[in-house]
Short mmCIF file of C-alpha atoms and ligand atoms in Angstrom, two decimals:
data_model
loop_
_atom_site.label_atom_id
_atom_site.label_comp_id
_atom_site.label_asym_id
_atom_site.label_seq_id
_atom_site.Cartn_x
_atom_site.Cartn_y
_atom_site.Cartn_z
CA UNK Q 28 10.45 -0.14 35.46
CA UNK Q 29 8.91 3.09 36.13
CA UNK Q 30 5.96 3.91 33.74
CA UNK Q 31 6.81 7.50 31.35
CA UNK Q 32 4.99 10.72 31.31
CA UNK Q 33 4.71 12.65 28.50
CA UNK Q 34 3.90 16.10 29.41
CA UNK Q 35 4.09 19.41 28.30
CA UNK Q 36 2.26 18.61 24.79
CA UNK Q 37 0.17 21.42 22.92
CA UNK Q 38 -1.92 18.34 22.97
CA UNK Q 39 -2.54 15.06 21.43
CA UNK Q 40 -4.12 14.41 17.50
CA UNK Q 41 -5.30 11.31 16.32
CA UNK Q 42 -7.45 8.94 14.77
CA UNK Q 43 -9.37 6.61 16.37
CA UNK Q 44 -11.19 3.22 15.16
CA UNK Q 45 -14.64 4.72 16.67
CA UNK Q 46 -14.27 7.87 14.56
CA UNK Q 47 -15.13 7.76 11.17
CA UNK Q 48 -12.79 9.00 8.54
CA UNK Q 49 -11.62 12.55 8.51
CA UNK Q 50 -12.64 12.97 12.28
CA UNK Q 51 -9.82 13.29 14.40
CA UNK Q 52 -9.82 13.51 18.31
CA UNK Q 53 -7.65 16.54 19.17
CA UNK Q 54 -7.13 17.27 22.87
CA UNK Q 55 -5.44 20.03 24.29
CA UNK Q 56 -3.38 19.94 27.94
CA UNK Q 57 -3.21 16.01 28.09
CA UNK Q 58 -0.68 13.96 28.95
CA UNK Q 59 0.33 10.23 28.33
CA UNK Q 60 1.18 7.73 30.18
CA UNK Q 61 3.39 5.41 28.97
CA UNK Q 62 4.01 1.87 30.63
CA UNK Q 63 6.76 -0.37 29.52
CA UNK Q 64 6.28 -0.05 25.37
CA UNK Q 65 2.30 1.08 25.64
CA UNK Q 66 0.02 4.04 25.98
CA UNK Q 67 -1.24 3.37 29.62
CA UNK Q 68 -3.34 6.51 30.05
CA UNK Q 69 -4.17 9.86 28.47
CA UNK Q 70 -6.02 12.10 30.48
CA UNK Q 71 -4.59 15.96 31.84
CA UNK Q 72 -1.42 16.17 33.11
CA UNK Q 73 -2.74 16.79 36.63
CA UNK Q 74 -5.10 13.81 37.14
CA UNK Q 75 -2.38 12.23 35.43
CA UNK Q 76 0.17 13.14 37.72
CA UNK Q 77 -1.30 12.46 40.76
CA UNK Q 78 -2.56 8.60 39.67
CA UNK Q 79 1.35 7.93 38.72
CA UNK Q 80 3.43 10.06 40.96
CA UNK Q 81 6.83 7.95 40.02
CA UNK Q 82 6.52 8.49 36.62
CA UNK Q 83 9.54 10.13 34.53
CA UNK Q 84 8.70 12.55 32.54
CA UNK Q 85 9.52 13.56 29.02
CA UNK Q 86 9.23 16.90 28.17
CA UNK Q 87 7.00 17.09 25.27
CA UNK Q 88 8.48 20.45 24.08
CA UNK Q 89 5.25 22.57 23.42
CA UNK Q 90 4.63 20.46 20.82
CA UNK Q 91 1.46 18.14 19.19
CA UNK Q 92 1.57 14.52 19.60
CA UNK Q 93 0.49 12.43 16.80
CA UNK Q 94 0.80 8.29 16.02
CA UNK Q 95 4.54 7.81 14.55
CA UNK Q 96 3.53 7.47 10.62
CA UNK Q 97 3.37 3.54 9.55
CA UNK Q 98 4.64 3.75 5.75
CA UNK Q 99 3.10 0.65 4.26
CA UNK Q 100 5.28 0.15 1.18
CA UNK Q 101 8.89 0.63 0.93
CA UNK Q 102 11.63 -0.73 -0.69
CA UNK Q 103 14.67 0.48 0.79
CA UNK Q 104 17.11 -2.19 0.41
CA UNK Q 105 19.48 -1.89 -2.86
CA UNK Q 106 22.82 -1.15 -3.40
CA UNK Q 107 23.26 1.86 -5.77
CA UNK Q 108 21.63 5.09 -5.99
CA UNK Q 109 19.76 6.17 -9.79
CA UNK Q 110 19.92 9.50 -10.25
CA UNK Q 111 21.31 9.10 -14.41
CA UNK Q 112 17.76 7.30 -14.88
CA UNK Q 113 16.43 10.49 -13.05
CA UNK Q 114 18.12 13.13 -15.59
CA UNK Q 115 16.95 10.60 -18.27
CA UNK Q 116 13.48 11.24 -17.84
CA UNK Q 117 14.04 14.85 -17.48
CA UNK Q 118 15.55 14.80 -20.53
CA UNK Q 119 12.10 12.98 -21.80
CA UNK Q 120 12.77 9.34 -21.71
CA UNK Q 121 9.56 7.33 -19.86
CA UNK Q 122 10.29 5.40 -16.83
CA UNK Q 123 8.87 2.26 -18.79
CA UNK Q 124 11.84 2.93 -21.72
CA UNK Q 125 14.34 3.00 -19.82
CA UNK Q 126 13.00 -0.59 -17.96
CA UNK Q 127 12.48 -1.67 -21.38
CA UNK Q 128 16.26 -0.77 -22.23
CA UNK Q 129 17.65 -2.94 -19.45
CA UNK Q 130 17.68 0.06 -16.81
CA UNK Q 131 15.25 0.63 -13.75
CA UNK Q 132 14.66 -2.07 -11.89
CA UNK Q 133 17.21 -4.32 -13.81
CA UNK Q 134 19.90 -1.97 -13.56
CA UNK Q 135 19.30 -2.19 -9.35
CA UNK Q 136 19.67 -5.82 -9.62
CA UNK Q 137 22.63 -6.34 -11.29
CA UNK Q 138 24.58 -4.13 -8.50
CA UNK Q 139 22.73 -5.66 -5.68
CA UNK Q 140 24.19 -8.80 -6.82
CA UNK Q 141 27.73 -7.42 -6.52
CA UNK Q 142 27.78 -6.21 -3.18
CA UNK Q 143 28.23 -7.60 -0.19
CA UNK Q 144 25.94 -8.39 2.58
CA UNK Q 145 27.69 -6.46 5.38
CA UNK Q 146 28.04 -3.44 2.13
CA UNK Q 147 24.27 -3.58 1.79
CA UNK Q 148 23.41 -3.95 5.58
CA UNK Q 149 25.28 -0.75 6.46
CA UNK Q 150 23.55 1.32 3.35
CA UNK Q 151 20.20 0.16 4.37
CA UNK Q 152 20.80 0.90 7.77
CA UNK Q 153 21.35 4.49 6.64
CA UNK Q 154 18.48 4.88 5.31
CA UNK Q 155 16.09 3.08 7.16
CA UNK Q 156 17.44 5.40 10.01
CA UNK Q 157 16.40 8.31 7.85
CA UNK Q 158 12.67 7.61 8.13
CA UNK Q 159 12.81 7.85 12.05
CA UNK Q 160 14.14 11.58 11.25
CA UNK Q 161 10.89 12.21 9.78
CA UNK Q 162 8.50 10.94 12.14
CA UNK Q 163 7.94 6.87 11.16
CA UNK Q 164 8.09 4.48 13.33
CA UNK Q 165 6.94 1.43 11.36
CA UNK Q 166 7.95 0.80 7.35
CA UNK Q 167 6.84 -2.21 5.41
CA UNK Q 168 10.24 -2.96 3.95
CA UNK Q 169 10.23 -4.90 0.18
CA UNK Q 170 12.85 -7.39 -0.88
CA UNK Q 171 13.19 -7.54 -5.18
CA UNK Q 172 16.21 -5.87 -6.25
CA UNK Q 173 17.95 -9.60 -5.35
CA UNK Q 174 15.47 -11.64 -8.27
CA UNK Q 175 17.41 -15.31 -7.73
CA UNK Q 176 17.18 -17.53 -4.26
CA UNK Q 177 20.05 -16.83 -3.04
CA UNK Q 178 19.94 -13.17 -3.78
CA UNK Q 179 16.24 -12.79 -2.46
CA UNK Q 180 16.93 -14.66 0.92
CA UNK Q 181 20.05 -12.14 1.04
CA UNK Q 182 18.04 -9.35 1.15
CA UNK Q 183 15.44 -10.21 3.43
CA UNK Q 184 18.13 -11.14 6.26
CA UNK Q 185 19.59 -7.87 5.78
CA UNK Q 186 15.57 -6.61 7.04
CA UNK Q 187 15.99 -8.92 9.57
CA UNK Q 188 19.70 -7.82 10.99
CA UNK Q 189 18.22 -3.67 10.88
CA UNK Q 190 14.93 -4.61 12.93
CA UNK Q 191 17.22 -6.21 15.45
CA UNK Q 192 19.67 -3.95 15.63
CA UNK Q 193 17.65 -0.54 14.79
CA UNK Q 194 14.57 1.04 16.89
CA UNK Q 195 11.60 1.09 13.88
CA UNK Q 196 9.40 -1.97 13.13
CA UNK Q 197 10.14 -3.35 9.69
CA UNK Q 198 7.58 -5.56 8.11
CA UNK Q 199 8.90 -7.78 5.72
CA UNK Q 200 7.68 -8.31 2.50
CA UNK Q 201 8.94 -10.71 -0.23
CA UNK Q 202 8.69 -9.45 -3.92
CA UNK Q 203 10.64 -11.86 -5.98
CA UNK Q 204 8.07 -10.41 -8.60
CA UNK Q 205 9.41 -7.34 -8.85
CA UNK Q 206 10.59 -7.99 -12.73
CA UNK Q 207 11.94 -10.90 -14.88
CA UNK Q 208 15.58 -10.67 -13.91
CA UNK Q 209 17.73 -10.79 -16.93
CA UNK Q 210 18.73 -14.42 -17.38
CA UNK Q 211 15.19 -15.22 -17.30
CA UNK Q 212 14.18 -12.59 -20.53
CA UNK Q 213 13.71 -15.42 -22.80
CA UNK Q 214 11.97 -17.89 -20.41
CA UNK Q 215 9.90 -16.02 -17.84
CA UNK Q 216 7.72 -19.25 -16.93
CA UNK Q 217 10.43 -20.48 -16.10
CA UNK Q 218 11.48 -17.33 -13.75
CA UNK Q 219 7.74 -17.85 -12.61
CA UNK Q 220 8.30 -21.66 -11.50
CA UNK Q 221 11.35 -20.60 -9.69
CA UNK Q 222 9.35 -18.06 -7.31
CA UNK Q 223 6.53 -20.75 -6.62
CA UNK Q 224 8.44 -23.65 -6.35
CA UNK Q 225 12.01 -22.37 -4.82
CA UNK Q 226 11.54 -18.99 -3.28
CA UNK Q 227 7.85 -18.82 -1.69
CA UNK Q 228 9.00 -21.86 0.33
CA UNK Q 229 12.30 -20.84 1.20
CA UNK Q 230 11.22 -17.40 2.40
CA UNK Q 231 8.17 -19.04 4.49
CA UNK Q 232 10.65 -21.60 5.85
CA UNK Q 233 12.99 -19.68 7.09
CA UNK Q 234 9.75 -16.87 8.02
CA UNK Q 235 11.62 -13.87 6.13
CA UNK Q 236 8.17 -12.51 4.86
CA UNK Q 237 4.91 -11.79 6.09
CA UNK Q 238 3.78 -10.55 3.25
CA UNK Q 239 4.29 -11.39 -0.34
CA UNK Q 240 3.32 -8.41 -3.40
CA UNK Q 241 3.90 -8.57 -7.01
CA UNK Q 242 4.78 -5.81 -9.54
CA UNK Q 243 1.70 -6.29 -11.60
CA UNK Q 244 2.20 -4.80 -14.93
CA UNK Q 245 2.28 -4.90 -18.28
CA UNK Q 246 5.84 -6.23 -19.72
CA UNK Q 247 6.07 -6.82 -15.93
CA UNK Q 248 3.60 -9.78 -14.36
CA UNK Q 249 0.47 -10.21 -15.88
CA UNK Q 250 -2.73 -10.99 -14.28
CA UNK Q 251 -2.48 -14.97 -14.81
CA UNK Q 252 0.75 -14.78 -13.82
CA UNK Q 253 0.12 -12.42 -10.75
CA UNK Q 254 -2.55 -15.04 -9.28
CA UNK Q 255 -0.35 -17.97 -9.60
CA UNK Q 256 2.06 -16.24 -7.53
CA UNK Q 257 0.06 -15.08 -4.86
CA UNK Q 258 -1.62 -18.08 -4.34
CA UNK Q 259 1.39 -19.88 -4.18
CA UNK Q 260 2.18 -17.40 -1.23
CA UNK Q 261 -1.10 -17.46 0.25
CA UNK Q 262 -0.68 -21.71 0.22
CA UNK Q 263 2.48 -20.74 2.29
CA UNK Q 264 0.22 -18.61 4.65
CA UNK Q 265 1.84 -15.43 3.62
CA UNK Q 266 -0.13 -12.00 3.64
CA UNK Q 267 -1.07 -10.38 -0.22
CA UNK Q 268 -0.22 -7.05 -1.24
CA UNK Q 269 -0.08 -6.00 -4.88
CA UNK Q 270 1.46 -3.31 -6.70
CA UNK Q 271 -2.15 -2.84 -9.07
CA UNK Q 272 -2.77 -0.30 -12.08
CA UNK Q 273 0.07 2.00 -11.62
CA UNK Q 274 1.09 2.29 -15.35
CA UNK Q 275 -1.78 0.51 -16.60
CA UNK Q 276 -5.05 -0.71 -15.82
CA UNK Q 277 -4.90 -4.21 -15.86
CA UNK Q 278 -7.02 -4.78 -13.42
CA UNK Q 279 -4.82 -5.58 -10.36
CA UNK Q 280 -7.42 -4.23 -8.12
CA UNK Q 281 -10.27 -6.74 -9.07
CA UNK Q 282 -7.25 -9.20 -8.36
CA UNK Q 283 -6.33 -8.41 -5.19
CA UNK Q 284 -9.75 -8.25 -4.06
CA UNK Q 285 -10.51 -11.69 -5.27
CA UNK Q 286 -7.21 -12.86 -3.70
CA UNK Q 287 -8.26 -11.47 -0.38
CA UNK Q 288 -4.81 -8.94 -0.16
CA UNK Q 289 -4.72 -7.10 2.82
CA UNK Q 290 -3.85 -3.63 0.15
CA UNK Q 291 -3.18 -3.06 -3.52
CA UNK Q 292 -0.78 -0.10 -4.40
CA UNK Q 293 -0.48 2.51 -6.75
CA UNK Q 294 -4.08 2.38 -8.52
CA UNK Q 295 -3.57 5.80 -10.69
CA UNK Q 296 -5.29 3.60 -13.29
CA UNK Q 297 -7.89 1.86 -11.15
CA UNK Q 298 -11.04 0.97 -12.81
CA UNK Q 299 -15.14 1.87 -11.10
CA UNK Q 300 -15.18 -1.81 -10.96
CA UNK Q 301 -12.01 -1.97 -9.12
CA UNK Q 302 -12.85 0.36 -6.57
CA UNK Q 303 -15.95 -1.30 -5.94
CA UNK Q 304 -14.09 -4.61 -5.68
CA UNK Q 305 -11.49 -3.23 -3.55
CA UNK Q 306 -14.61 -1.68 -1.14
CA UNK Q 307 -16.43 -4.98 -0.49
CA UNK Q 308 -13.56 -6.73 0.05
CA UNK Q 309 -11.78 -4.26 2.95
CA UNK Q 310 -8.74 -4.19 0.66
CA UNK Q 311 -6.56 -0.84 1.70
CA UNK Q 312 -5.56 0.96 -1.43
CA UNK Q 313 -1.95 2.63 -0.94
CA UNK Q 314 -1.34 5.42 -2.38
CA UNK Q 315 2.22 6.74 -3.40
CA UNK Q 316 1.96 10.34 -4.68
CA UNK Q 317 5.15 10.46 -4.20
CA UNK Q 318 5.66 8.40 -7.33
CA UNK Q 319 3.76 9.88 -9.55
CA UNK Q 320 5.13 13.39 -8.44
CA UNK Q 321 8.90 12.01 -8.85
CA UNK Q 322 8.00 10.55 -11.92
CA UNK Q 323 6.55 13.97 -13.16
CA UNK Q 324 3.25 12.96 -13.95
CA UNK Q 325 0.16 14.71 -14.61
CA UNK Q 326 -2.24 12.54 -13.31
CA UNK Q 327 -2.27 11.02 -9.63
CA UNK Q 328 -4.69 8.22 -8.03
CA UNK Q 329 -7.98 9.17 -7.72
CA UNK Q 330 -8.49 9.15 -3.77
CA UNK Q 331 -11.16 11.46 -3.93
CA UNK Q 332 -13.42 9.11 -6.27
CA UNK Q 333 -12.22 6.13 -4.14
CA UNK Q 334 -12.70 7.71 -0.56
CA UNK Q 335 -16.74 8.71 -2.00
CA UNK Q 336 -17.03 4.76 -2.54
CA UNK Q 337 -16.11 4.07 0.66
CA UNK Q 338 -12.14 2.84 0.23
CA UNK Q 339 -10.26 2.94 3.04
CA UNK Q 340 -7.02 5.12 1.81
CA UNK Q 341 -3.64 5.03 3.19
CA UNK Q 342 -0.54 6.69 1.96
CA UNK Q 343 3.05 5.21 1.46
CA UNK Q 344 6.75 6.65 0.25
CA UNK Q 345 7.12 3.83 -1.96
CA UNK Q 346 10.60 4.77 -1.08
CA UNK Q 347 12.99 3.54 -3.88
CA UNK Q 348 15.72 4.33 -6.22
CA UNK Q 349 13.89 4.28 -9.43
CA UNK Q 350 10.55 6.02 -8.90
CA UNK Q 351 10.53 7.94 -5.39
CA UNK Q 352 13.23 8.55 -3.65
CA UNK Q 353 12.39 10.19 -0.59
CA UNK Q 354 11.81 9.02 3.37
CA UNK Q 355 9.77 11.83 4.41
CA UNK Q 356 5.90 11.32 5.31
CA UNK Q 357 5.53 14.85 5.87
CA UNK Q 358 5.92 15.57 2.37
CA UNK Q 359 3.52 12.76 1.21
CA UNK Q 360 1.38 14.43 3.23
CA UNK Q 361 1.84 17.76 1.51
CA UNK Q 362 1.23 15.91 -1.62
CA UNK Q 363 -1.81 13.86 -1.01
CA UNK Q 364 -3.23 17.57 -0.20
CA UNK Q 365 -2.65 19.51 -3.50
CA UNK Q 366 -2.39 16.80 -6.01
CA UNK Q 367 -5.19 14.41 -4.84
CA UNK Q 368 -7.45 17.10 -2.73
CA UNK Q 369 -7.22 14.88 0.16
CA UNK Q 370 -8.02 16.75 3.99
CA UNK Q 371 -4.93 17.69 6.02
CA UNK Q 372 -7.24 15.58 8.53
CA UNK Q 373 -7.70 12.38 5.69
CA UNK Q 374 -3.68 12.48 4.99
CA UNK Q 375 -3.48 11.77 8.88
CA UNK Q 376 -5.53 8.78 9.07
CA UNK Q 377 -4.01 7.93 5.83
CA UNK Q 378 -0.62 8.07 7.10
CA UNK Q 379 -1.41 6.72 10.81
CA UNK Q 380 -4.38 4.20 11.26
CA UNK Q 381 -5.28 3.38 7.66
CA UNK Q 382 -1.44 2.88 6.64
CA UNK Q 383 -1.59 0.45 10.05
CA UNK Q 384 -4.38 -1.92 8.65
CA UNK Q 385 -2.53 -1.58 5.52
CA UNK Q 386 0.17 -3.59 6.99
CA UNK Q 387 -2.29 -5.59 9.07
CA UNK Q 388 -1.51 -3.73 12.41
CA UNK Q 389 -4.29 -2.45 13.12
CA UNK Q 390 -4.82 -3.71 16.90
CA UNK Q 391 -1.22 -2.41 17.29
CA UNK Q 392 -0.45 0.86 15.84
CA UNK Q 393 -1.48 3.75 13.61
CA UNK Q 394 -3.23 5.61 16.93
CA UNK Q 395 -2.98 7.08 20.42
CA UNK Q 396 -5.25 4.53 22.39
CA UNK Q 397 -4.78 2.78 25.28
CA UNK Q 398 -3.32 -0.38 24.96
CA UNK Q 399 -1.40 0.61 21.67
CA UNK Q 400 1.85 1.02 21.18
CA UNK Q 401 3.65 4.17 22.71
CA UNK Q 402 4.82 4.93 18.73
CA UNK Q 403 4.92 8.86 19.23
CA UNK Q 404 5.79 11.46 17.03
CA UNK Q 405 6.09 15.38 18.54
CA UNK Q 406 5.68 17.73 15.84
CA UNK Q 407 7.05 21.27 16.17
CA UNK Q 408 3.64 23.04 14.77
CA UNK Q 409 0.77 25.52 15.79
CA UNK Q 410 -1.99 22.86 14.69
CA UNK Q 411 -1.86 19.60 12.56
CA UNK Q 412 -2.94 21.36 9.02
CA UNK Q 413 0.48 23.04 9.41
CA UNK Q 414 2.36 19.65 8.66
CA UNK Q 415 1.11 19.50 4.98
CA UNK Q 416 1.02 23.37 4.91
CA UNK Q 417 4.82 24.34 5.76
CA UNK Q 418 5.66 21.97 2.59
CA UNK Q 419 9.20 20.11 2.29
CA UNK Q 420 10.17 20.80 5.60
CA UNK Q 421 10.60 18.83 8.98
CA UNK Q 422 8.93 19.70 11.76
CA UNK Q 423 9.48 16.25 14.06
CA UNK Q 424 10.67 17.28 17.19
CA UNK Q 425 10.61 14.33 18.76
CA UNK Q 426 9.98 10.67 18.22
CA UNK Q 427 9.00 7.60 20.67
CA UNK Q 428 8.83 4.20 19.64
CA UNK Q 429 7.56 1.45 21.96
CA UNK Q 430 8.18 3.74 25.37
CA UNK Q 431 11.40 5.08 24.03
CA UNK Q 432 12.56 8.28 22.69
CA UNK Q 433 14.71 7.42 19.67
CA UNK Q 434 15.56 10.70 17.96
CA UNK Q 435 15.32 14.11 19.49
CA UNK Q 436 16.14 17.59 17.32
CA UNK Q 437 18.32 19.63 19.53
CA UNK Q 438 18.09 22.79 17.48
O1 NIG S 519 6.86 0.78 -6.56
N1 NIG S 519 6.76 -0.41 -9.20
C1 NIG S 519 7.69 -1.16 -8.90
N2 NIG S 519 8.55 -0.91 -7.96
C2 NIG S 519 8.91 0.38 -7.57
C3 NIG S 519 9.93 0.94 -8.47
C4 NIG S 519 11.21 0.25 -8.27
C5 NIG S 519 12.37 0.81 -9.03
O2 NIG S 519 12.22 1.54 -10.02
O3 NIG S 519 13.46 0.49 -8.59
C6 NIG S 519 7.67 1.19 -7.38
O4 NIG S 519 7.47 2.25 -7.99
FE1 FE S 520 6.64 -0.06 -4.98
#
């Protein structure tokens, strides 16, 4: 097959492992060269041309190239939409009441459980397809609206059917601890046994999951129970995440940095000692401002105190139907900016190369380097502190993922 050319960009910006954070290598008149699904060469279009002088071009439509955005923590696959919890908190009920109540999370599972697998394949493949819209390329994708075996497995096939059949990479990730399903209110140990002894191996078995989180929270998993889990799933050579001192501060940071997780999520309510323990262990912390925006709080996670002690910080959707609902990067982005003071230029590694070793892809994705994978986004703007700037809106042009363009604005 003929290698690509992408040509006609404003010019390419992008992390880079060699940079440090912050730094971004921005190159004007280049081109790329794509072979089969990597980035073979960037260099200017006329060197460029000349070295590969059967190469088909794509018209890069005056526009910047940038790494398609790895989200690192979704949970797209439920049945039913929430949007009477959503007027219930604007009405002034807490998002922990209204879990308390039997709603949130709960209230997912018990219509997941109703509907079909071919029902719940065609919803998620809706809106998985919506992040490609918006520039992502990669999503790590969270089972736990299922909460039994069967129900669990269910929705971690479903992942499996989109990635086959739709052009992002999913990531899987098993969270059986996302909550104590109802008929387990009144014997969560038990609940607990069923994930270590029943689910971890099932999932592993059948290799549904690379990666395994828990909701660690209070009325949610505690710490004990958290580390049981997760070294259950480590035993079963799954990856750790955690979903650490959201609501909080239990200290889920200290934990996943003693369980050797490859990121811990959340953190509004990280501890000094968990950002220290987070640091000299290389976990990524994820951060979903997202979430604490769509919950309407005041308070966010403090990147700023966490970048200053050396973090690494990536940024996620959390896409969900309880506490964020929304696909679109661009708008994390916007977020990260004026509610955690993060750099147009830190919300791009954050979103790109960080959120990539978030998901343990770092080799792979998250930059435009030679030998990664062609995962482009073109976005329609005069310079890259535009995306965050021009706030709520979509300016992807263009995206390419592994060599091929898969969505293309005509307007
Ligand atoms: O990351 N925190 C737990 N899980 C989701 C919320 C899920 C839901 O409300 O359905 C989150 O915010
Ligand atoms: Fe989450």
């Amino acid at each position: 097959m003929n290698p690509k050319i992408l040509t006609h960009l404003k010019g390419i910006v992008t992390p880079r492992s060699d940079l440090i954070f912050n730094e971004l290598d921005i190159r004007e008149n280049v081109a790329i060269i794509i072979n089969g699904t990597q980035i073979a060469a960037i260099d200017s279009a006329d060197v460029l041309k000349q070295q590969y002088p059967d190469a088909t071009e794509i018209h890069g439509q005056n526009c910047w190239a940038l790494p398609g955005f790895v989200d690192p923590h979704t949970h797209p696959v439920f049945y039913k939409t929430r949007e009477e919890e959503f007027e219930m908190r604007i009405l002034g009920k807490s998002y922990e009441e209204i879990a308390a109540q039997g709603g949130g999370i709960r209230n997912s599972v018990r219509a997941f459980r109703k509907a079909s697998f071919q029902q719940l394949v065609e919803l998620t493949y809706q809106r998985i397809s919506q992040f490609i819209e918006y520039g992502t390329t990669t999503i790590e994708a969270k089972s736990g609206y299922g909460l039994s075996l069967e129900d669990e497995l269910k929705s971690l096939r479903i992942l499996k059917k989109i990635s086959e059949n739709l052009p992002i990479t999913i990531v899987p990730t098993f969270l059986g601890a996302h909550e104590v399903p109802d008929e387990f209110r009144d014997k969560r140990e038990d609940y607990i046994e069923l994930i270590i002894k029943e689910m971890i191996p099932a999932v592993a078995e059948e290799n549904l999951a690379e990666f395994c989180d828990v909701f660690t929270e209070k009325n949610v998993f505690s710490i004990p129970e958290s580390e049981k889990i997760l070294q259950a799933a480590k035993d079963h050579d799954l990856k750790l995440k955690l979903h650490a001192d959201e609501l909080s501060p239990l200290g889920g940071a200290e934990l996943a940095a003693k369980m050797g997780a490859i990121s811990a999520d959340h953190l509004l309510k990280v501890s000094d000692k968990g950002i220290k323990a987070m640091r000299d262990s290389g976990v990524t912390a994820v951060l979903l401002p997202g979430t604490a925006f769509f919950l309407g709080k005041e308070h966010y996670a403090p990147a700023r105190k966490m970048i200053r002690h050396g973090v690494k910080v990536a940024l996620a959707t959390d896409y969900n139907p309880g506490s964020s609902f929304t696909q679109n990067m661009n708008l994390i982005l916007s977020l990260a900016c004026t509610q955690m003071k993060m750099t147009p230029a830190e919300t791009i590694w954050a979103s790109t190369l960080h959120s990539a070793g978030a998901i343990d892809r770092l080799k792979q994705l998250g930059s435009l380097e030679v030998g990664k994978k062609a995962d482009i986004v073109l976005q329609q703007v005069p310079n890259y502190q535009y995306i965050p700037y021009h706030y709520g809106m979509n300016h992807v042009k263009m995206v390419i993922r592994h060599g091929e363009v898969i969505h293309h604005r005509q307007n």
